[in-house]
Amino acid sequence: MWNLIRKELLENLLTLRLGVALVFSVLLAVMATLIGSIDFSTNYDAYENEAANLRDERDKATVYQQVNASVMVPPMPLSILSRGTVVTSGQGVFFGIDYIPISSWSLSDAGSRLMKVLVQIDFTTVVALLLSFLAVVLGFDGICGERQNGTLKEVLSNPVPRAYIVFAKLVGGIVSLWVPFTLAFIVSLLIMLANPDLHFDADDWIRLGVLFFLSCLFLGQVFALSLMVSSLTRDPSTSLIICLFAWIVAGIGYVSFLPSISRYGVDEPPAVVWRDQIDGLRKELREHMEEWESRHPGPGEAYLKRIARNGRVRYAHPEGYRWLQERTAEKLNKRLENADRGYEFQWANWKPLAREARLVDDWAILSPVTNYQVLAYQLARTSLSDRLRFGRLGREYRQTFISYLRGKGAFSSRRWFSDDPDDQEPMIPNPDEVSDEMLAADSPFMQARMAWAEAQEKLAVNDDRRQLDLTDMPKFGGRWKRSLGESIDVMTPGLAVLILTFAASVMVTLMRFLTYDPR
């Protein structure tokens, strides 16, 4: 057995095709990883800037209306090797009183949108296309080639079990493929480790090991399929034609064909329907508030004179504040109700599109190339399901945040829109004594009161009573990153197909070779 394996290894390792493939695979892997590493650093800087801006907004918030509770997470380390739909950008879930998220969004786009017409090249793409092609080249004449050269007859003339020959060819061919792959993987890993923005935790290291094993298994699967074709054909030219045709269809053709054909698997609703529904909700909100104000008229312009800046108001009269509180509470309840309805409208529009994308992943298991890439995306946590999962966690956090606001009485108090303390002097101290002429913007009275308000604004900067206490605000917790067990659970169907295909091709090759006529 060892002599047979050594023979296969020497025949493969000393061939020019393996040397050329090794050079190209390492070169392309280095280029793809280097580009991915640069994109990762660019997107990581964008994430840090966005996160810093979010923290600054919260630190400066003096009313609950200014609090931005959206959540952001950094790029996934393994996205450098396997970009998927998330690519190397950080992810954010943006929500508010009026909006319930469905999916996460990229915090930045380091590449040009004009380049989206091209295939994203990453390490897994190099493995899926270049090294799988090498597997075809090494395996297509593994049996029929020796039969044509006459060497197979000489080998079988020795008292060697035929199963040994099949296993030796499998081991020799697969190990030969692992040589350029391992070298490319190590070089890519060194490039990643040289990136100061990249930090691996224990889970990431385990995922790297699983990705290495997955890639090795994929290359073994393609080689086993090529060897199976070689055992079923009589001459190398026929085997090569079949293998190349299958590689083109299952690889490049399937990658392009599957997203296109998936459009016919669902009924895509026009986006204008969803937009019209959202516009209808906005119109309904305006009409509702107009009807409410007709039943609850305001106290008068003098009571409502105030300064409105940066999402908060100041210096209104206490009577005006009471009316504004009632109006705000009514409007917020309606906005929350409309947010639920808007989510249903949006999901009704997005669900077929999500289903269309899921069909691509589901049917990808029919091709070794696309199955491997989808499995790599799921392992790197850059798949569509990871984005939708993050969106679900964002929806859950939004409910927690709204419950927090309700517990603070934010919706029913003036702290939602004003940071004035209870003893704050209003802009119009005696509204009943002010005439309409005095309330005109160019009147001496209003100019004097505006000057007073501007002086109060300077004093308010150092007024600690206006600062909003958010120390008890709930944090975005939970496992926002899918655990390894959860990833393996999602990967189970694809892994099962990969392993079963590998085993079935080995069994077919073995059964065929046991009755193979070397003549």
XYZ file of C-alpha atoms in Angstrom:
519
model
C 0.000 0.000 0.000
C 2.758 2.428 0.913
C 4.646 1.740 -2.305
C 1.492 2.396 -4.319
C 0.809 5.647 -2.452
C 4.414 6.776 -2.903
C 4.156 6.024 -6.607
C 1.035 8.179 -6.943
C 2.556 10.995 -4.906
C 5.734 11.080 -6.958
C 3.823 11.013 -10.237
C 1.697 13.976 -9.103
C 4.302 16.035 -7.233
C 6.884 15.835 -10.001
C 4.499 16.924 -12.755
C 4.572 20.400 -14.225
C 0.826 20.847 -13.803
C 1.082 20.604 -10.028
C 3.971 23.051 -9.925
C 2.107 25.569 -12.056
C -1.029 25.124 -9.971
C 0.951 25.610 -6.773
C 2.402 28.908 -8.005
C -0.947 30.224 -9.240
C -2.886 29.082 -6.185
C -0.435 30.679 -3.757
C -0.246 33.866 -5.825
C -4.028 34.224 -6.136
C -4.557 33.306 -2.487
C -2.058 35.962 -1.426
C -3.690 38.606 -3.619
C -7.214 37.706 -2.491
C -6.250 37.620 1.192
C -4.275 40.846 0.924
C -7.221 42.648 -0.672
C -9.564 41.170 1.902
C -7.257 42.238 4.730
C -7.091 45.808 3.427
C -10.871 45.913 3.052
C -11.220 44.519 6.575
C -9.046 47.308 8.036
C -10.925 49.969 6.095
C -14.263 48.639 7.258
C -13.020 48.163 10.813
C -12.025 51.845 10.929
C -15.478 52.730 9.601
C -17.057 50.597 12.326
C -14.997 52.278 15.049
C -15.940 55.727 13.729
C -19.626 54.828 13.624
C -19.472 53.304 17.104
C -17.662 56.371 18.454
C -20.276 58.676 16.902
C -23.021 56.577 18.473
C -21.383 56.831 21.901
C -20.947 60.598 21.497
C -24.620 60.996 20.584
C -25.656 59.098 23.692
C -23.277 61.060 25.916
C -24.679 64.346 24.594
C -28.332 63.281 24.770
C -30.412 65.355 27.173
C -33.849 64.061 26.120
C -34.994 60.551 25.276
C -35.879 61.595 21.739
C -32.145 62.047 21.070
C -31.137 58.584 22.253
C -30.003 56.430 19.356
C -30.243 52.817 20.488
C -29.107 51.229 17.239
C -26.453 48.527 17.588
C -23.283 47.898 15.615
C -20.821 45.027 15.476
C -17.322 44.819 13.945
C -16.437 42.828 10.821
C -16.088 39.068 11.151
C -12.417 37.947 11.086
C -13.057 35.021 8.728
C -14.797 37.335 6.254
C -11.333 38.000 4.828
C -11.250 34.406 3.575
C -14.951 33.996 2.829
C -16.857 37.206 2.144
C -20.392 35.989 1.509
C -23.214 38.536 1.558
C -21.841 40.328 4.619
C -18.377 40.810 3.023
C -15.720 42.421 5.255
C -17.845 45.289 6.549
C -19.169 45.804 10.042
C -22.880 45.288 10.555
C -25.464 47.560 12.111
C -29.095 47.160 13.046
C -30.835 50.529 12.878
C -34.240 50.993 14.467
C -36.392 53.570 16.146
C -39.905 54.379 17.237
C -41.097 54.299 13.625
C -38.997 51.460 12.236
C -38.555 47.765 13.060
C -35.515 46.153 11.396
C -35.595 43.009 9.305
C -31.925 42.547 8.482
C -28.599 44.113 9.317
C -26.924 46.651 7.062
C -23.293 47.160 6.120
C -21.743 50.100 7.921
C -19.570 50.938 4.929
C -18.780 49.906 1.400
C -15.055 49.980 0.774
C -15.383 49.020 -2.873
C -16.841 50.843 -5.823
C -20.445 50.017 -6.650
C -19.413 49.811 -10.295
C -17.318 46.744 -9.428
C -20.309 44.775 -8.132
C -20.788 43.307 -11.599
C -17.633 41.253 -11.058
C -17.260 38.117 -8.947
C -15.877 38.716 -5.466
C -12.521 36.979 -5.296
C -11.599 35.607 -1.892
C -9.647 32.630 -0.608
C -12.592 30.238 -0.837
C -13.159 31.301 -4.447
C -9.553 30.378 -5.253
C -10.110 26.968 -3.661
C -13.527 26.488 -5.267
C -12.388 27.284 -8.804
C -8.619 26.997 -9.223
C -7.816 24.097 -6.901
C -10.962 22.218 -7.868
C -9.786 22.507 -11.482
C -6.448 21.039 -10.398
C -8.363 18.173 -8.769
C -10.029 17.516 -12.110
C -6.683 17.639 -13.926
C -5.087 15.179 -11.503
C -8.005 12.765 -11.410
C -9.460 12.580 -14.917
C -6.838 10.062 -16.184
C -6.077 8.342 -12.916
C -7.336 4.954 -14.166
C -8.174 5.217 -17.858
C -4.848 6.981 -18.497
C -2.861 4.120 -17.014
C -5.027 1.690 -18.931
C -4.193 3.425 -22.216
C -0.464 3.581 -21.370
C -0.388 -0.073 -20.409
C 0.954 0.558 -16.892
C -2.281 -0.540 -15.264
C -1.921 -4.044 -16.708
C 1.583 -4.305 -15.265
C 0.396 -3.162 -11.826
C -2.451 -5.679 -11.791
C -0.071 -8.472 -12.800
C 1.343 -8.258 -9.282
C -0.469 -9.902 -6.371
C -1.948 -6.591 -5.189
C -5.620 -6.317 -4.210
C -7.445 -3.975 -6.547
C -8.932 -2.089 -3.608
C -5.370 -1.138 -2.593
C -4.817 0.488 -5.970
C -8.008 2.552 -5.707
C -7.217 3.685 -2.176
C -3.632 4.481 -3.127
C -4.790 6.650 -6.018
C -7.273 8.405 -3.757
C -4.748 9.040 -0.991
C -1.977 10.033 -3.379
C -4.157 12.381 -5.399
C -5.836 14.009 -2.410
C -2.549 14.510 -0.518
C -1.040 16.011 -3.684
C -3.913 18.516 -3.762
C -3.443 19.338 -0.113
C 0.158 20.458 -0.708
C -0.628 23.663 -2.690
C -3.772 24.242 -0.640
C -1.932 23.992 2.692
C 0.821 26.293 1.506
C -1.726 28.846 0.255
C -3.686 28.564 3.516
C -0.595 29.126 5.662
C 0.522 32.142 3.628
C -2.992 33.614 3.794
C -3.109 33.042 7.548
C 0.231 34.839 7.985
C -1.121 37.807 6.034
C -4.178 37.896 8.282
C -2.099 37.693 11.455
C 0.015 40.634 10.235
C -3.105 42.833 10.259
C -3.132 44.827 13.544
C -6.916 45.304 13.329
C -7.575 41.570 13.300
C -8.007 39.704 16.568
C -8.812 35.994 16.741
C -10.557 34.516 19.734
C -10.712 30.800 20.545
C -13.879 30.342 18.482
C -12.253 31.952 15.435
C -9.271 29.616 15.657
C -11.574 26.606 15.803
C -13.485 27.928 12.803
C -10.211 28.308 10.904
C -9.457 24.670 11.619
C -12.925 23.626 10.473
C -12.507 25.717 7.301
C -9.199 23.968 6.617
C -10.814 20.559 7.095
C -13.836 21.575 4.994
C -11.608 22.732 2.129
C -9.584 19.521 2.253
C -12.763 17.472 2.175
C -14.092 19.495 -0.757
C -10.910 18.968 -2.780
C -11.063 15.268 -1.946
C -14.664 15.173 -3.136
C -13.823 16.740 -6.522
C -10.849 14.423 -6.991
C -12.939 11.380 -6.073
C -15.591 12.398 -8.608
C -12.929 12.839 -11.308
C -11.427 9.459 -10.484
C -14.888 7.913 -10.674
C -15.345 9.295 -14.186
C -11.902 7.949 -15.063
C -12.978 4.478 -13.955
C -16.181 4.645 -16.008
C -14.586 5.720 -19.303
C -12.221 3.903 -21.666
C -9.875 6.714 -22.736
C -8.504 9.909 -21.114
C -9.931 12.285 -23.755
C -13.487 11.201 -23.051
C -12.892 11.425 -19.313
C -11.379 14.906 -19.676
C -14.325 16.174 -21.716
C -16.828 14.843 -19.178
C -14.890 16.195 -16.195
C -14.331 19.640 -17.713
C -17.951 19.918 -18.784
C -19.112 18.946 -15.295
C -16.632 21.384 -13.718
C -17.815 24.262 -15.907
C -21.496 23.519 -15.328
C -21.205 22.785 -11.598
C -18.758 25.614 -11.036
C -18.883 28.742 -13.163
C -22.189 27.896 -14.856
C -24.038 27.011 -11.667
C -22.745 30.110 -9.859
C -24.188 32.308 -12.605
C -27.284 30.247 -13.393
C -28.614 29.620 -9.877
C -29.268 33.266 -8.835
C -30.869 33.960 -12.195
C -33.224 30.972 -12.170
C -34.180 31.514 -8.518
C -36.147 34.603 -9.565
C -38.700 32.302 -11.146
C -39.123 30.333 -7.933
C -40.915 33.175 -6.133
C -43.379 35.911 -6.972
C -41.516 39.187 -6.508
C -43.890 41.981 -5.421
C -43.062 45.459 -6.727
C -41.318 47.666 -4.179
C -43.651 50.552 -5.027
C -46.478 48.694 -3.236
C -44.533 48.725 0.027
C -43.555 52.389 -0.409
C -47.160 53.368 -1.058
C -48.222 51.500 2.074
C -45.622 53.354 4.156
C -46.754 56.674 2.665
C -50.298 55.697 3.607
C -49.213 55.157 7.217
C -47.603 58.603 7.313
C -50.747 60.172 5.912
C -52.847 58.272 8.443
C -50.629 59.586 11.259
C -51.038 63.193 10.077
C -54.807 62.839 9.840
C -54.968 61.176 13.263
C -53.023 63.992 14.924
C -55.058 66.671 13.138
C -58.221 65.023 14.432
C -56.733 64.798 17.952
C -55.705 68.460 17.938
C -59.200 69.441 16.839
C -60.547 67.696 19.956
C -57.718 68.964 22.197
C -56.908 72.503 21.103
C -53.640 73.989 22.281
C -53.419 76.606 25.048
C -52.340 79.339 22.673
C -49.259 80.544 20.848
C -47.812 82.404 23.838
C -47.881 79.236 25.983
C -46.046 77.285 23.272
C -43.287 79.759 22.437
C -40.026 77.828 22.733
C -36.647 77.114 21.190
C -36.410 73.831 19.273
C -32.892 72.634 18.522
C -31.155 69.274 18.051
C -34.280 67.269 18.726
C -35.310 68.978 21.970
C -37.285 72.064 23.015
C -36.732 74.559 25.835
C -38.380 77.495 27.644
C -42.041 76.738 26.917
C -44.660 77.635 29.526
C -45.715 74.840 31.962
C -49.253 74.926 30.517
C -47.802 74.556 27.043
C -45.645 71.671 28.223
C -48.670 69.851 29.602
C -50.414 70.059 26.245
C -47.245 69.022 24.419
C -46.911 66.015 26.752
C -50.417 64.833 25.946
C -49.909 65.403 22.258
C -46.542 63.598 22.259
C -47.928 60.608 24.183
C -50.782 60.264 21.687
C -48.456 60.596 18.723
C -45.894 58.119 20.078
C -48.529 55.460 20.668
C -49.729 55.889 17.105
C -46.171 55.797 15.780
C -45.467 52.551 17.632
C -48.662 51.064 16.215
C -47.705 52.156 12.707
C -44.201 50.697 13.162
C -45.721 47.241 13.715
C -47.892 47.616 10.643
C -44.991 49.009 8.632
C -42.892 45.996 9.568
C -45.628 43.689 8.308
C -45.813 45.633 5.046
C -42.036 45.571 4.600
C -41.709 41.890 5.447
C -44.496 41.042 2.996
C -42.338 42.749 0.360
C -38.986 41.392 1.537
C -40.063 37.826 2.362
C -40.173 36.666 -1.294
C -36.779 38.292 -1.883
C -35.351 36.552 1.179
C -36.927 33.321 -0.028
C -35.293 33.850 -3.414
C -31.893 34.226 -1.757
C -32.518 31.192 0.446
C -33.371 29.153 -2.641
C -29.886 29.890 -3.947
C -28.347 28.536 -0.741
C -30.727 25.567 -0.598
C -30.105 24.455 -4.180
C -26.379 25.141 -3.927
C -25.933 21.676 -2.421
C -26.445 20.192 -5.906
C -23.056 21.514 -7.000
C -19.828 20.681 -5.154
C -18.452 24.175 -5.869
C -21.442 26.216 -4.699
C -22.097 23.838 -1.810
C -18.547 24.387 -0.574
C -18.822 28.168 -0.892
C -22.152 28.327 0.949
C -20.733 26.120 3.713
C -17.731 28.456 3.958
C -20.020 31.509 4.214
C -22.032 29.857 6.970
C -18.851 28.951 8.826
C -17.445 32.475 8.459
C -20.819 33.939 9.572
C -21.124 35.993 6.395
C -24.245 34.353 4.956
C -27.702 35.833 4.487
C -29.022 33.803 7.420
C -26.464 35.515 9.676
C -27.713 38.936 8.567
C -31.335 37.981 9.183
C -30.392 36.496 12.569
C -28.727 39.760 13.569
C -31.855 41.595 12.439
C -33.971 39.357 14.682
C -31.717 40.120 17.656
C -32.063 43.822 16.818
C -35.864 43.521 16.883
C -35.687 41.853 20.291
C -33.415 44.611 21.601
C -35.768 47.254 20.232
C -38.576 45.782 22.346
C -36.286 45.828 25.377
C -35.383 49.450 24.689
C -39.015 50.515 24.297
C -39.885 48.742 27.560
C -37.042 50.667 29.184
C -38.439 53.965 27.886
C -41.903 53.091 29.151
C -40.467 52.240 32.542
C -38.770 55.643 32.667
C -42.044 57.337 31.728
C -40.364 58.816 28.680
C -43.432 58.619 26.448
C -45.758 60.411 28.849
C -43.410 63.054 30.249
C -41.857 66.119 28.749
C -38.410 64.533 29.140
C -39.067 62.915 25.791
C -38.648 66.283 24.069
C -37.453 68.807 26.703
C -34.679 68.890 29.293
C -35.992 71.941 31.152
C -35.968 71.535 34.937
C -39.241 72.140 36.758
C -38.140 75.580 37.965
C -37.029 76.800 34.539
C -38.363 80.277 33.706
C -40.396 80.129 30.455
C -39.734 82.365 27.483
C -43.136 84.000 28.005
C -43.634 84.253 31.793
C -47.159 85.758 31.557
C -48.795 84.529 28.342
C -52.180 86.150 29.135
C -50.566 89.609 29.160
C -48.957 89.249 25.722
C -50.680 90.468 22.561
C -50.384 89.049 19.067
C -48.289 92.053 18.025
C -45.812 91.343 20.821
C -45.458 87.724 19.640
C -44.344 88.791 16.160
C -40.780 87.702 15.448
C -39.599 91.245 14.689
C -41.237 92.888 17.692
C -38.965 94.439 20.370
C -40.551 92.158 22.979
C -39.744 88.921 21.124
C -36.287 90.120 20.184
C -35.583 90.779 23.847
C -36.974 87.379 24.850
C -34.917 85.633 22.173
C -31.803 87.383 23.454
C -32.727 86.158 26.936
C -33.172 82.615 25.606
C -29.760 82.684 23.913
C -28.194 83.762 27.204
C -29.977 80.863 28.905
C -28.594 78.480 26.291
C -25.042 79.417 27.327
C -25.879 78.753 30.971
C -27.547 75.448 30.116
C -24.247 74.016 28.896
C -23.025 73.696 32.487
C -26.370 72.727 33.992
C -25.960 69.134 35.209
C -29.688 68.812 35.756
C -30.212 68.720 32.011
C -27.935 65.710 31.496
C -29.815 62.502 30.760
C -28.921 59.546 32.979
C -28.550 56.464 30.775
C -26.481 54.360 33.157
C -29.369 51.922 33.604
C -30.064 51.632 29.894
C -30.102 47.928 28.876
C -27.122 46.835 26.834
C -27.293 44.866 23.639
C -26.404 41.448 24.962
C -26.805 37.857 24.002
C -24.785 35.964 21.431
C -24.871 38.335 18.496
C -22.350 36.030 16.819
C -23.675 32.627 15.856
C -21.943 29.975 17.958
C -19.943 27.188 16.348
C -22.607 24.666 17.287
C -25.294 26.789 15.659
C -23.159 27.196 12.535
C -22.577 23.447 12.286
C -26.306 22.889 12.710
C -27.011 25.208 9.755
C -24.243 23.537 7.747
C -25.497 19.986 8.402
C -27.413 19.470 5.096
C -24.507 20.699 2.988
C -21.970 18.702 4.995
C -24.106 15.588 4.634
C -24.264 16.023 0.848
C -20.507 16.640 0.660
C -19.617 13.551 2.707
C -22.175 11.308 1.012
C -21.043 12.427 -2.442
C -17.434 11.703 -1.542
C -18.336 8.279 -0.139
C -20.603 7.411 -3.068
C -17.962 8.334 -5.655
C -15.363 6.210 -3.825
C -17.760 3.268 -3.683
C -18.645 3.539 -7.379
C -14.959 3.750 -8.300
C -14.119 0.766 -6.135
C -16.977 -1.381 -7.456
C -16.166 -0.448 -11.035
C -12.439 -1.124 -10.639
C -12.999 -4.545 -9.096
C -14.369 -5.666 -12.467
C -12.222 -3.373 -14.597
C -10.580 -4.934 -17.667
C -7.057 -3.481 -17.970
C -6.964 -4.528 -21.639
